[in-house]
Amino acid sequence: METTAAFTGLECRDCGRAFDADETTHRCPDCDGVLDPAYDYDAIDLDRETLASRPFDSLWRYEELLPFTHESAVTMDEGATPLVDCPRLADDLGVERVLIKDEGRNPTGTFKDRGQTVAVTAAGQHGASDVALASAGNAGQAASAYAGRAGLDSHVYLPARSGFTNKAMVNVHGGDMNVVGGRIGDAAAAYEEALDEHDDWYPLQTFVTPYRHEGKKTMYYEVVEQLDWEVPDAICYPTGGGVGLVGMYKAAMEFQDLGLTDALPAFYAAQASGCAPIVEALESDRDEHEPVENPDTICGGIEIPDPGASPWILEAIRETDGGAVATDDPDILEAAVQVAQREGLEMAPTCAAAVSGALELADHGEFDGDETIVILNTGTGNKEADVLRSHLMSQGV
Ligand SMILES: *Cc1c(COP(=O)(O)O)cnc(C)c1O
Ligand SMILES: [Zn+2]
């Protein structure tokens, strides 16, 4: 494999054992735990000036903190997204500054591209011919795009509920598209069944491949550089499986360990009331979630009833003095429309859960007034224009 100098291999989050990344490709061979890329941080020589001297053109500008070299990467120059000032939202929240990290500007319109560029690079280096995953929609679209670029076949399992754009674009990218009746759990079951029959398929599933959260670290690196090395007081993230949240938490620890920053932001998980296992775990003081029996929200990207990495998500929240919040679908849709009308930015409903959640936190006095808050717009609104438009229609507009 064409790995970077400081990358030492994979470490199990559960049993702590280390594995060679050439041989071990997915979960822990000993205990089936989540594997996490590890580095020799002493060997990483990265300072603010070095980073500033590089063009802000893709997430691979942080190559030293990623497993693979930029040169070997399957990339479409994803990342390097804008951090947009939102003064009206800051007024609404009663804080000094609110910025939206606009991940809608990625190649397939969501931050899922950051995970897939690294995971599909790994797949190629492991000699895979086929990649496969179940997804609420955006990850499947991203995977089929990167697989196409890498010359790999992709097998994507989407629930019937996922949006038209996701389904259409998996086809357009040449993926083998499987629409499964029901929700994400049904799509995952169909995927597992197919995987049993095809042992040559390389899984790109969340926290099954060790590389998706690794790619998402770069959102945090970018935010801090874009704020001229000021660590934001809070980061509010629409949380499903928590890949992005865990990635950013890892990144925040790394920047601190490398001496590039000296603080951690408070991480907030925003969920929809119809599927809020992290909020429930936090409120009942548990270290792990309990699966939601009947998930029901219009926010497909965060309708994840059984987030396997919940202990890590909860650690990120507790260790940074953050929190978790759930709001109702109508409030989430209204937040998306308000941001579109007053700030101009186009947020998908799933993403607007982070805005709606931040408003709810502000209502409950979570902020003092002098904060800088970053909200992740994980995906573009125009993929789900129909859902946003029907919210307006439901109000007679
Ligand atoms: C997948 C997705 C999420 C949730 O991401 P996790 O990292 O699994 O929590 C949020 N927003 C959008 C637009 C997504 O596609
Ligand atoms: Zn293990």
Tab-separated table of C-alpha atoms and ligand atoms in Angstrom:
chain	number	residue	atom	x	y	z
A	1	MET	CA	0.000	0.000	0.000
A	2	GLU	CA	1.057	3.571	-0.571
A	3	THR	CA	0.706	4.769	2.979
A	4	THR	CA	1.992	7.964	4.548
A	5	ALA	CA	5.115	8.035	6.693
A	6	ALA	CA	3.530	8.348	10.134
A	7	PHE	CA	0.642	5.917	9.564
A	8	THR	CA	1.387	2.853	11.711
A	9	GLY	CA	-1.676	0.685	11.070
A	10	LEU	CA	-5.039	0.012	12.703
A	11	GLU	CA	-5.910	-0.065	16.379
A	12	CYS	CA	-8.982	-1.735	17.850
A	13	ARG	CA	-11.238	0.630	19.800
A	14	ASP	CA	-12.418	-2.261	21.970
A	15	CYS	CA	-9.507	-4.594	22.721
A	16	GLY	CA	-6.683	-2.174	21.948
A	17	ARG	CA	-4.763	-4.573	19.708
A	18	ALA	CA	-2.841	-3.229	16.724
A	19	PHE	CA	-3.061	-4.618	13.201
A	20	ASP	CA	-1.188	-4.258	9.957
A	21	ALA	CA	-3.303	-2.257	7.496
A	22	ASP	CA	-2.045	-4.322	4.556
A	23	GLU	CA	-3.543	-7.518	5.928
A	24	THR	CA	-6.435	-6.348	8.062
A	25	THR	CA	-9.014	-4.458	6.057
A	26	HIS	CA	-12.169	-4.029	8.153
A	27	ARG	CA	-13.259	-4.904	11.738
A	28	CYS	CA	-11.023	-6.323	14.475
A	29	PRO	CA	-10.117	-9.964	13.661
A	30	ASP	CA	-10.048	-10.752	17.385
A	31	CYS	CA	-13.118	-9.076	18.872
A	32	ASP	CA	-14.967	-7.552	15.909
A	33	GLY	CA	-14.427	-4.062	17.358
A	34	VAL	CA	-14.121	-0.870	15.303
A	35	LEU	CA	-10.627	-0.319	13.952
A	36	ASP	CA	-9.109	3.143	13.976
A	37	PRO	CA	-6.129	4.316	11.888
A	38	ALA	CA	-3.141	5.086	14.114
A	39	TYR	CA	-0.105	7.319	13.615
A	40	ASP	CA	3.245	8.015	15.146
A	41	TYR	CA	2.460	11.646	15.950
A	42	ASP	CA	6.062	12.350	16.943
A	43	ALA	CA	6.993	11.685	13.333
A	44	ILE	CA	4.541	14.294	12.027
A	45	ASP	CA	6.176	17.630	11.456
A	46	LEU	CA	3.340	19.988	10.660
A	47	ASP	CA	3.063	23.627	11.662
A	48	ARG	CA	0.620	26.420	10.912
A	49	GLU	CA	2.918	28.088	8.372
A	50	THR	CA	3.423	24.893	6.389
A	51	LEU	CA	-0.312	24.394	6.149
A	52	ALA	CA	-0.890	28.057	5.259
A	53	SER	CA	1.582	27.761	2.386
A	54	ARG	CA	-0.482	25.022	0.726
A	55	PRO	CA	-3.369	25.809	-1.600
A	56	PHE	CA	-6.776	25.304	0.015
A	57	ASP	CA	-7.860	22.937	-2.724
A	58	SER	CA	-8.779	19.508	-1.325
A	59	LEU	CA	-8.778	17.528	1.894
A	60	TRP	CA	-5.620	15.761	0.748
A	61	ARG	CA	-3.669	18.880	1.773
A	62	TYR	CA	-3.655	17.166	5.209
A	63	GLU	CA	-1.975	14.100	3.770
A	64	GLU	CA	0.373	13.641	6.759
A	65	LEU	CA	-2.669	13.008	8.960
A	66	LEU	CA	-4.288	10.564	6.541
A	67	PRO	CA	-3.316	6.935	5.883
A	68	PHE	CA	-2.638	7.269	2.155
A	69	THR	CA	-0.598	9.598	0.004
A	70	HIS	CA	-2.318	12.298	-2.029
A	71	GLU	CA	-0.669	10.884	-5.108
A	72	SER	CA	-2.253	7.459	-4.627
A	73	ALA	CA	-5.701	8.791	-3.688
A	74	VAL	CA	-8.933	8.306	-5.601
A	75	THR	CA	-9.901	11.949	-5.417
A	76	MET	CA	-12.075	14.576	-7.073
A	77	ASP	CA	-10.648	17.414	-4.992
A	78	GLU	CA	-13.352	16.952	-2.360
A	79	GLY	CA	-13.286	19.023	0.813
A	80	ALA	CA	-11.892	22.554	1.052
A	81	THR	CA	-15.489	23.720	1.449
A	82	PRO	CA	-16.404	27.277	2.484
A	83	LEU	CA	-17.134	28.341	6.057
A	84	VAL	CA	-19.872	30.906	5.613
A	85	ASP	CA	-20.704	33.651	8.130
A	86	CYS	CA	-24.387	33.633	9.063
A	87	PRO	CA	-25.110	36.869	10.965
A	88	ARG	CA	-28.901	36.473	11.052
A	89	LEU	CA	-28.553	33.031	12.528
A	90	ALA	CA	-26.121	34.452	15.101
A	91	ASP	CA	-28.826	36.972	16.085
A	92	ASP	CA	-31.381	34.191	16.394
A	93	LEU	CA	-29.069	32.166	18.619
A	94	GLY	CA	-27.977	35.226	20.579
A	95	VAL	CA	-24.287	34.515	20.107
A	96	GLU	CA	-21.346	36.425	18.685
A	97	ARG	CA	-20.828	34.441	15.534
A	98	VAL	CA	-22.351	31.525	13.647
A	99	LEU	CA	-20.653	29.938	10.659
A	100	ILE	CA	-21.987	27.207	8.445
A	101	LYS	CA	-19.480	24.751	7.035
A	102	ASP	CA	-21.083	24.158	3.649
A	103	GLU	CA	-20.420	20.562	2.743
A	104	GLY	CA	-22.985	20.842	-0.031
A	105	ARG	CA	-20.109	22.047	-2.252
A	106	ASN	CA	-18.569	18.591	-2.438
A	107	PRO	CA	-18.475	16.575	-5.714
A	108	THR	CA	-21.669	14.602	-5.012
A	109	GLY	CA	-23.205	17.267	-2.815
A	110	THR	CA	-22.508	15.917	0.663
A	111	PHE	CA	-19.698	15.353	3.151
A	112	LYS	CA	-19.987	11.614	2.438
A	113	ASP	CA	-17.408	12.288	-0.283
A	114	ARG	CA	-14.765	12.856	2.409
A	115	GLY	CA	-15.284	9.357	3.745
A	116	GLN	CA	-15.480	7.685	0.372
A	117	THR	CA	-12.321	9.236	-1.074
A	118	VAL	CA	-10.316	7.536	1.685
A	119	ALA	CA	-12.340	4.294	1.874
A	120	VAL	CA	-12.327	3.724	-1.896
A	121	THR	CA	-8.613	4.510	-2.005
A	122	ALA	CA	-8.140	1.744	0.578
A	123	ALA	CA	-10.345	-0.620	-1.443
A	124	GLY	CA	-8.226	-0.064	-4.544
A	125	GLN	CA	-4.984	-0.574	-2.648
A	126	HIS	CA	-6.328	-3.809	-1.146
A	127	GLY	CA	-6.969	-5.049	-4.653
A	128	ALA	CA	-10.766	-5.033	-4.484
A	129	SER	CA	-12.766	-5.452	-7.690
A	130	ASP	CA	-16.174	-4.706	-6.143
A	131	VAL	CA	-17.283	-2.445	-3.308
A	132	ALA	CA	-20.637	-2.630	-1.496
A	133	LEU	CA	-22.696	-0.840	1.102
A	134	ALA	CA	-26.163	-0.101	2.424
A	135	SER	CA	-26.950	3.566	2.795
A	136	ALA	CA	-29.765	5.999	3.469
A	137	GLY	CA	-28.776	7.530	0.125
A	138	ASN	CA	-25.908	9.999	0.126
A	139	ALA	CA	-23.162	7.529	1.039
A	140	GLY	CA	-24.351	5.222	-1.715
A	141	GLN	CA	-24.235	7.996	-4.274
A	142	ALA	CA	-20.765	9.034	-3.144
A	143	ALA	CA	-19.490	5.437	-3.132
A	144	SER	CA	-20.714	4.770	-6.674
A	145	ALA	CA	-19.039	7.969	-7.873
A	146	TYR	CA	-15.650	7.155	-6.316
A	147	ALA	CA	-15.873	3.492	-7.325
A	148	GLY	CA	-16.499	4.605	-10.912
A	149	ARG	CA	-13.450	6.811	-10.802
A	150	ALA	CA	-11.343	3.968	-9.394
A	151	GLY	CA	-12.614	1.482	-11.990
A	152	LEU	CA	-14.366	-0.657	-9.373
A	153	ASP	CA	-17.879	-2.097	-9.531
A	154	SER	CA	-20.206	-0.824	-6.812
A	155	HIS	CA	-23.230	-2.517	-5.217
A	156	VAL	CA	-25.495	-0.118	-3.393
A	157	TYR	CA	-28.512	-0.991	-1.200
A	158	LEU	CA	-30.881	1.904	-0.616
A	159	PRO	CA	-34.212	1.935	1.217
A	160	ALA	CA	-37.251	2.819	-0.885
A	161	ARG	CA	-37.474	6.022	1.165
A	162	SER	CA	-34.218	7.467	-0.078
A	163	GLY	CA	-34.475	10.447	-2.385
A	164	PHE	CA	-34.806	10.396	-6.158
A	165	THR	CA	-31.451	12.125	-6.720
A	166	ASN	CA	-29.575	9.467	-4.752
A	167	LYS	CA	-31.208	6.628	-6.670
A	168	ALA	CA	-30.810	8.290	-10.036
A	169	MET	CA	-27.166	9.171	-9.506
A	170	VAL	CA	-26.155	5.701	-8.307
A	171	ASN	CA	-27.445	4.541	-11.696
A	172	VAL	CA	-25.732	7.370	-13.543
A	173	HIS	CA	-22.402	6.498	-11.914
A	174	GLY	CA	-22.824	2.921	-13.125
A	175	GLY	CA	-23.526	1.378	-9.729
A	176	ASP	CA	-25.537	-1.803	-9.256
A	177	MET	CA	-28.535	-0.176	-7.573
A	178	ASN	CA	-30.767	-2.173	-5.267
A	179	VAL	CA	-33.837	-0.447	-3.876
A	180	VAL	CA	-35.161	-2.286	-0.837
A	181	GLY	CA	-38.669	-1.825	0.541
A	182	GLY	CA	-38.739	-0.221	3.975
A	183	ARG	CA	-36.043	1.706	5.808
A	184	ILE	CA	-32.306	1.647	6.379
A	185	GLY	CA	-32.497	-1.514	8.513
A	186	ASP	CA	-34.201	-3.378	5.673
A	187	ALA	CA	-31.589	-2.156	3.186
A	188	ALA	CA	-28.838	-3.255	5.580
A	189	ALA	CA	-30.394	-6.729	5.897
A	190	ALA	CA	-30.563	-7.125	2.103
A	191	TYR	CA	-26.958	-5.964	1.848
A	192	GLU	CA	-25.813	-8.480	4.485
A	193	GLU	CA	-27.579	-11.253	2.641
A	194	ALA	CA	-25.914	-10.316	-0.642
A	195	LEU	CA	-22.542	-10.010	1.067
A	196	ASP	CA	-22.863	-13.584	2.330
A	197	GLU	CA	-23.116	-14.714	-1.282
A	198	HIS	CA	-20.266	-12.555	-2.572
A	199	ASP	CA	-17.209	-12.903	-0.388
A	200	ASP	CA	-15.173	-10.876	-2.876
A	201	TRP	CA	-17.192	-7.703	-2.225
A	202	TYR	CA	-15.278	-5.098	-0.235
A	203	PRO	CA	-17.569	-3.457	2.361
A	204	LEU	CA	-17.694	0.341	2.511
A	205	GLN	CA	-20.112	0.307	5.433
A	206	THR	CA	-19.893	2.892	8.231
A	207	PHE	CA	-17.336	1.811	10.883
A	208	VAL	CA	-16.894	-1.501	9.045
A	209	THR	CA	-14.239	0.077	6.880
A	210	PRO	CA	-11.827	1.933	9.210
A	211	TYR	CA	-11.430	4.764	6.733
A	212	ARG	CA	-14.666	6.734	6.501
A	213	HIS	CA	-14.351	8.555	9.830
A	214	GLU	CA	-10.704	9.113	8.987
A	215	GLY	CA	-11.623	11.173	5.923
A	216	LYS	CA	-14.102	13.195	7.937
A	217	LYS	CA	-11.400	14.400	10.323
A	218	THR	CA	-10.520	16.950	7.681
A	219	MET	CA	-13.722	18.959	8.299
A	220	TYR	CA	-12.301	19.966	11.651
A	221	TYR	CA	-8.828	20.740	10.331
A	222	GLU	CA	-10.371	23.036	7.739
A	223	VAL	CA	-12.691	24.806	10.179
A	224	VAL	CA	-9.824	25.686	12.505
A	225	GLU	CA	-7.615	26.936	9.693
A	226	GLN	CA	-10.510	28.926	8.232
A	227	LEU	CA	-10.985	30.566	11.636
A	228	ASP	CA	-7.301	31.569	11.677
A	229	TRP	CA	-6.561	28.915	14.307
A	230	GLU	CA	-9.301	29.963	16.663
A	231	VAL	CA	-11.026	26.858	18.025
A	232	PRO	CA	-14.800	27.400	17.843
A	233	ASP	CA	-16.671	27.211	21.151
A	234	ALA	CA	-19.175	24.724	19.792
A	235	ILE	CA	-19.696	22.499	16.785
A	236	CYS	CA	-23.222	21.369	16.075
A	237	TYR	CA	-23.551	18.283	13.905
A	238	PRO	CA	-26.583	16.381	12.526
A	239	THR	CA	-25.864	12.948	13.965
A	240	GLY	CA	-26.860	9.571	12.588
A	241	GLY	CA	-24.082	6.983	12.801
A	242	GLY	CA	-21.785	9.703	14.119
A	243	VAL	CA	-18.997	9.159	11.587
A	244	GLY	CA	-18.454	12.875	11.123
A	245	LEU	CA	-18.694	13.690	14.806
A	246	VAL	CA	-16.235	11.015	15.834
A	247	GLY	CA	-13.904	12.034	13.005
A	248	MET	CA	-13.933	15.689	14.054
A	249	TYR	CA	-13.398	14.739	17.696
A	250	LYS	CA	-10.364	12.659	16.742
A	251	ALA	CA	-9.085	15.573	14.639
A	252	ALA	CA	-9.514	18.011	17.518
A	253	MET	CA	-7.430	15.751	19.768
A	254	GLU	CA	-4.791	15.394	17.062
A	255	PHE	CA	-4.421	19.138	16.494
A	256	GLN	CA	-4.105	19.594	20.240
A	257	ASP	CA	-1.529	16.800	20.558
A	258	LEU	CA	0.485	18.278	17.710
A	259	GLY	CA	0.512	21.639	19.489
A	260	LEU	CA	-1.398	23.309	16.664
A	261	THR	CA	-4.301	24.276	18.948
A	262	ASP	CA	-4.775	24.439	22.699
A	263	ALA	CA	-8.484	23.873	23.197
A	264	LEU	CA	-11.302	21.539	22.216
A	265	PRO	CA	-14.682	22.679	20.923
A	266	ALA	CA	-17.844	21.420	22.626
A	267	PHE	CA	-19.394	18.854	20.306
A	268	TYR	CA	-23.188	18.804	20.047
A	269	ALA	CA	-25.119	15.988	18.407
A	270	ALA	CA	-28.355	17.167	16.794
A	271	GLN	CA	-30.963	14.509	16.073
A	272	ALA	CA	-34.612	14.319	15.038
A	273	SER	CA	-37.151	13.525	17.766
A	274	GLY	CA	-38.337	10.534	15.744
A	275	CYS	CA	-34.917	8.875	16.038
A	276	ALA	CA	-32.731	10.188	18.840
A	277	PRO	CA	-30.809	7.293	20.417
A	278	ILE	CA	-27.827	9.491	21.346
A	279	VAL	CA	-29.990	12.093	23.065
A	280	GLU	CA	-31.745	9.321	24.991
A	281	ALA	CA	-28.469	7.657	26.029
A	282	LEU	CA	-27.060	10.953	27.244
A	283	GLU	CA	-30.184	11.882	29.160
A	284	SER	CA	-30.315	8.520	30.875
A	285	ASP	CA	-26.593	8.574	31.644
A	286	ARG	CA	-25.714	5.481	29.648
A	287	ASP	CA	-22.407	4.759	27.892
A	288	GLU	CA	-24.171	3.130	24.996
A	289	HIS	CA	-27.417	3.705	23.100
A	290	GLU	CA	-30.481	1.513	23.070
A	291	PRO	CA	-31.813	0.885	19.563
A	292	VAL	CA	-34.871	2.927	18.604
A	293	GLU	CA	-37.713	0.507	17.857
A	294	ASN	CA	-39.803	2.563	15.487
A	295	PRO	CA	-37.671	5.303	13.955
A	296	ASP	CA	-39.662	7.892	12.067
A	297	THR	CA	-38.311	11.136	10.709
A	298	ILE	CA	-38.186	12.898	7.370
A	299	CYS	CA	-34.432	13.322	7.948
A	300	GLY	CA	-33.266	10.139	6.218
A	301	GLY	CA	-29.536	10.814	6.704
A	302	ILE	CA	-29.917	10.724	10.485
A	303	GLU	CA	-32.624	8.092	10.760
A	304	ILE	CA	-30.122	5.618	12.196
A	305	PRO	CA	-31.870	3.676	14.980
A	306	ASP	CA	-28.865	1.560	15.975
A	307	PRO	CA	-25.626	3.579	15.757
A	308	GLY	CA	-22.937	1.003	16.538
A	309	ALA	CA	-20.298	3.559	17.507
A	310	SER	CA	-22.472	5.240	20.141
A	311	PRO	CA	-19.872	4.782	22.938
A	312	TRP	CA	-17.416	6.828	20.888
A	313	ILE	CA	-20.032	9.484	20.068
A	314	LEU	CA	-20.965	9.771	23.737
A	315	GLU	CA	-17.292	10.024	24.703
A	316	ALA	CA	-16.814	12.895	22.232
A	317	ILE	CA	-19.772	14.739	23.737
A	318	ARG	CA	-18.841	14.146	27.375
A	319	GLU	CA	-15.109	14.771	27.018
A	320	THR	CA	-15.735	18.135	25.370
A	321	ASP	CA	-18.576	19.246	27.621
A	322	GLY	CA	-20.957	19.254	24.698
A	323	GLY	CA	-24.470	17.918	24.509
A	324	ALA	CA	-27.213	16.398	22.411
A	325	VAL	CA	-30.552	17.736	21.321
A	326	ALA	CA	-33.551	16.493	19.362
A	327	THR	CA	-36.166	18.559	17.552
A	328	ASP	CA	-39.347	17.764	15.628
A	329	ASP	CA	-39.509	17.394	11.844
A	330	PRO	CA	-41.697	20.501	11.268
A	331	ASP	CA	-39.188	22.639	13.194
A	332	ILE	CA	-36.320	21.119	11.226
A	333	LEU	CA	-38.000	21.836	7.887
A	334	GLU	CA	-38.780	25.374	8.989
A	335	ALA	CA	-35.117	25.872	9.971
A	336	ALA	CA	-33.996	24.782	6.489
A	337	VAL	CA	-36.405	27.235	4.875
A	338	GLN	CA	-35.368	30.068	7.203
A	339	VAL	CA	-31.683	29.553	6.417
A	340	ALA	CA	-32.446	29.427	2.681
A	341	GLN	CA	-34.488	32.629	2.840
A	342	ARG	CA	-32.319	34.659	5.199
A	343	GLU	CA	-28.784	33.378	4.671
A	344	GLY	CA	-29.125	32.001	1.158
A	345	LEU	CA	-27.605	28.628	1.937
A	346	GLU	CA	-29.356	25.474	0.772
A	347	MET	CA	-29.581	22.828	3.484
A	348	ALA	CA	-31.142	19.393	3.186
A	349	PRO	CA	-33.701	18.613	5.915
A	350	THR	CA	-31.286	16.198	7.614
A	351	CYS	CA	-28.712	18.971	7.930
A	352	ALA	CA	-31.188	21.554	9.154
A	353	ALA	CA	-31.615	19.384	12.255
A	354	ALA	CA	-28.330	20.986	13.348
A	355	VAL	CA	-29.789	24.488	12.982
A	356	SER	CA	-33.041	23.556	14.639
A	357	GLY	CA	-31.068	21.828	17.407
A	358	ALA	CA	-28.850	24.866	17.934
A	359	LEU	CA	-31.940	27.080	18.238
A	360	GLU	CA	-33.372	24.708	20.832
A	361	LEU	CA	-30.089	24.735	22.789
A	362	ALA	CA	-30.075	28.547	22.697
A	363	ASP	CA	-33.683	28.598	23.970
A	364	HIS	CA	-32.587	26.523	26.931
A	365	GLY	CA	-29.785	28.937	27.795
A	366	GLU	CA	-26.926	26.697	26.665
A	367	PHE	CA	-24.946	29.652	25.236
A	368	ASP	CA	-23.633	32.767	27.034
A	369	GLY	CA	-23.642	35.158	24.107
A	370	ASP	CA	-19.962	35.496	23.249
A	371	GLU	CA	-19.594	32.171	21.442
A	372	THR	CA	-18.443	31.289	17.963
A	373	ILE	CA	-20.566	28.367	16.795
A	374	VAL	CA	-19.968	26.217	13.748
A	375	ILE	CA	-22.899	24.334	12.226
A	376	LEU	CA	-22.265	21.573	9.713
A	377	ASN	CA	-24.364	21.712	6.570
A	378	THR	CA	-23.552	18.126	5.709
A	379	GLY	CA	-25.365	18.147	2.359
A	380	THR	CA	-26.905	20.368	-0.229
A	381	GLY	CA	-30.590	21.303	-0.089
A	382	ASN	CA	-31.249	20.817	-3.756
A	383	LYS	CA	-31.032	17.028	-3.473
A	384	GLU	CA	-34.264	17.226	-1.484
A	385	ALA	CA	-35.907	20.295	-2.943
A	386	ASP	CA	-39.183	18.348	-3.156
A	387	VAL	CA	-39.262	17.768	0.601
A	388	LEU	CA	-38.515	21.413	1.375
A	389	ARG	CA	-41.079	22.592	-1.165
A	390	SER	CA	-43.804	20.392	0.265
A	391	HIS	CA	-43.154	21.873	3.688
A	392	LEU	CA	-44.024	25.260	2.194
A	393	MET	CA	-47.096	23.797	0.521
A	394	SER	CA	-48.240	22.330	3.840
A	395	GLN	CA	-48.266	25.908	5.066
A	396	GLY	CA	-50.306	27.120	2.124
A	397	VAL	CA	-47.405	28.761	0.297
B	1	LIG	C1	-25.004	10.538	6.437
B	1	LIG	C2	-25.488	11.899	6.694
B	1	LIG	C3	-25.504	12.442	7.999
B	1	LIG	C4	-25.157	11.649	9.227
B	1	LIG	O1	-23.841	11.277	9.235
B	1	LIG	P1	-23.199	10.361	10.351
B	1	LIG	O2	-21.775	10.645	10.255
B	1	LIG	O3	-23.556	8.975	10.044
B	1	LIG	O4	-23.752	10.788	11.666
B	1	LIG	C5	-25.843	13.772	8.142
B	1	LIG	N1	-26.183	14.517	7.079
B	1	LIG	C6	-26.220	14.031	5.827
B	1	LIG	C7	-26.612	14.929	4.703
B	1	LIG	C8	-25.866	12.710	5.590
B	1	LIG	O5	-25.898	12.237	4.342
B	2	ZN	ZN	-10.466	-5.914	19.041
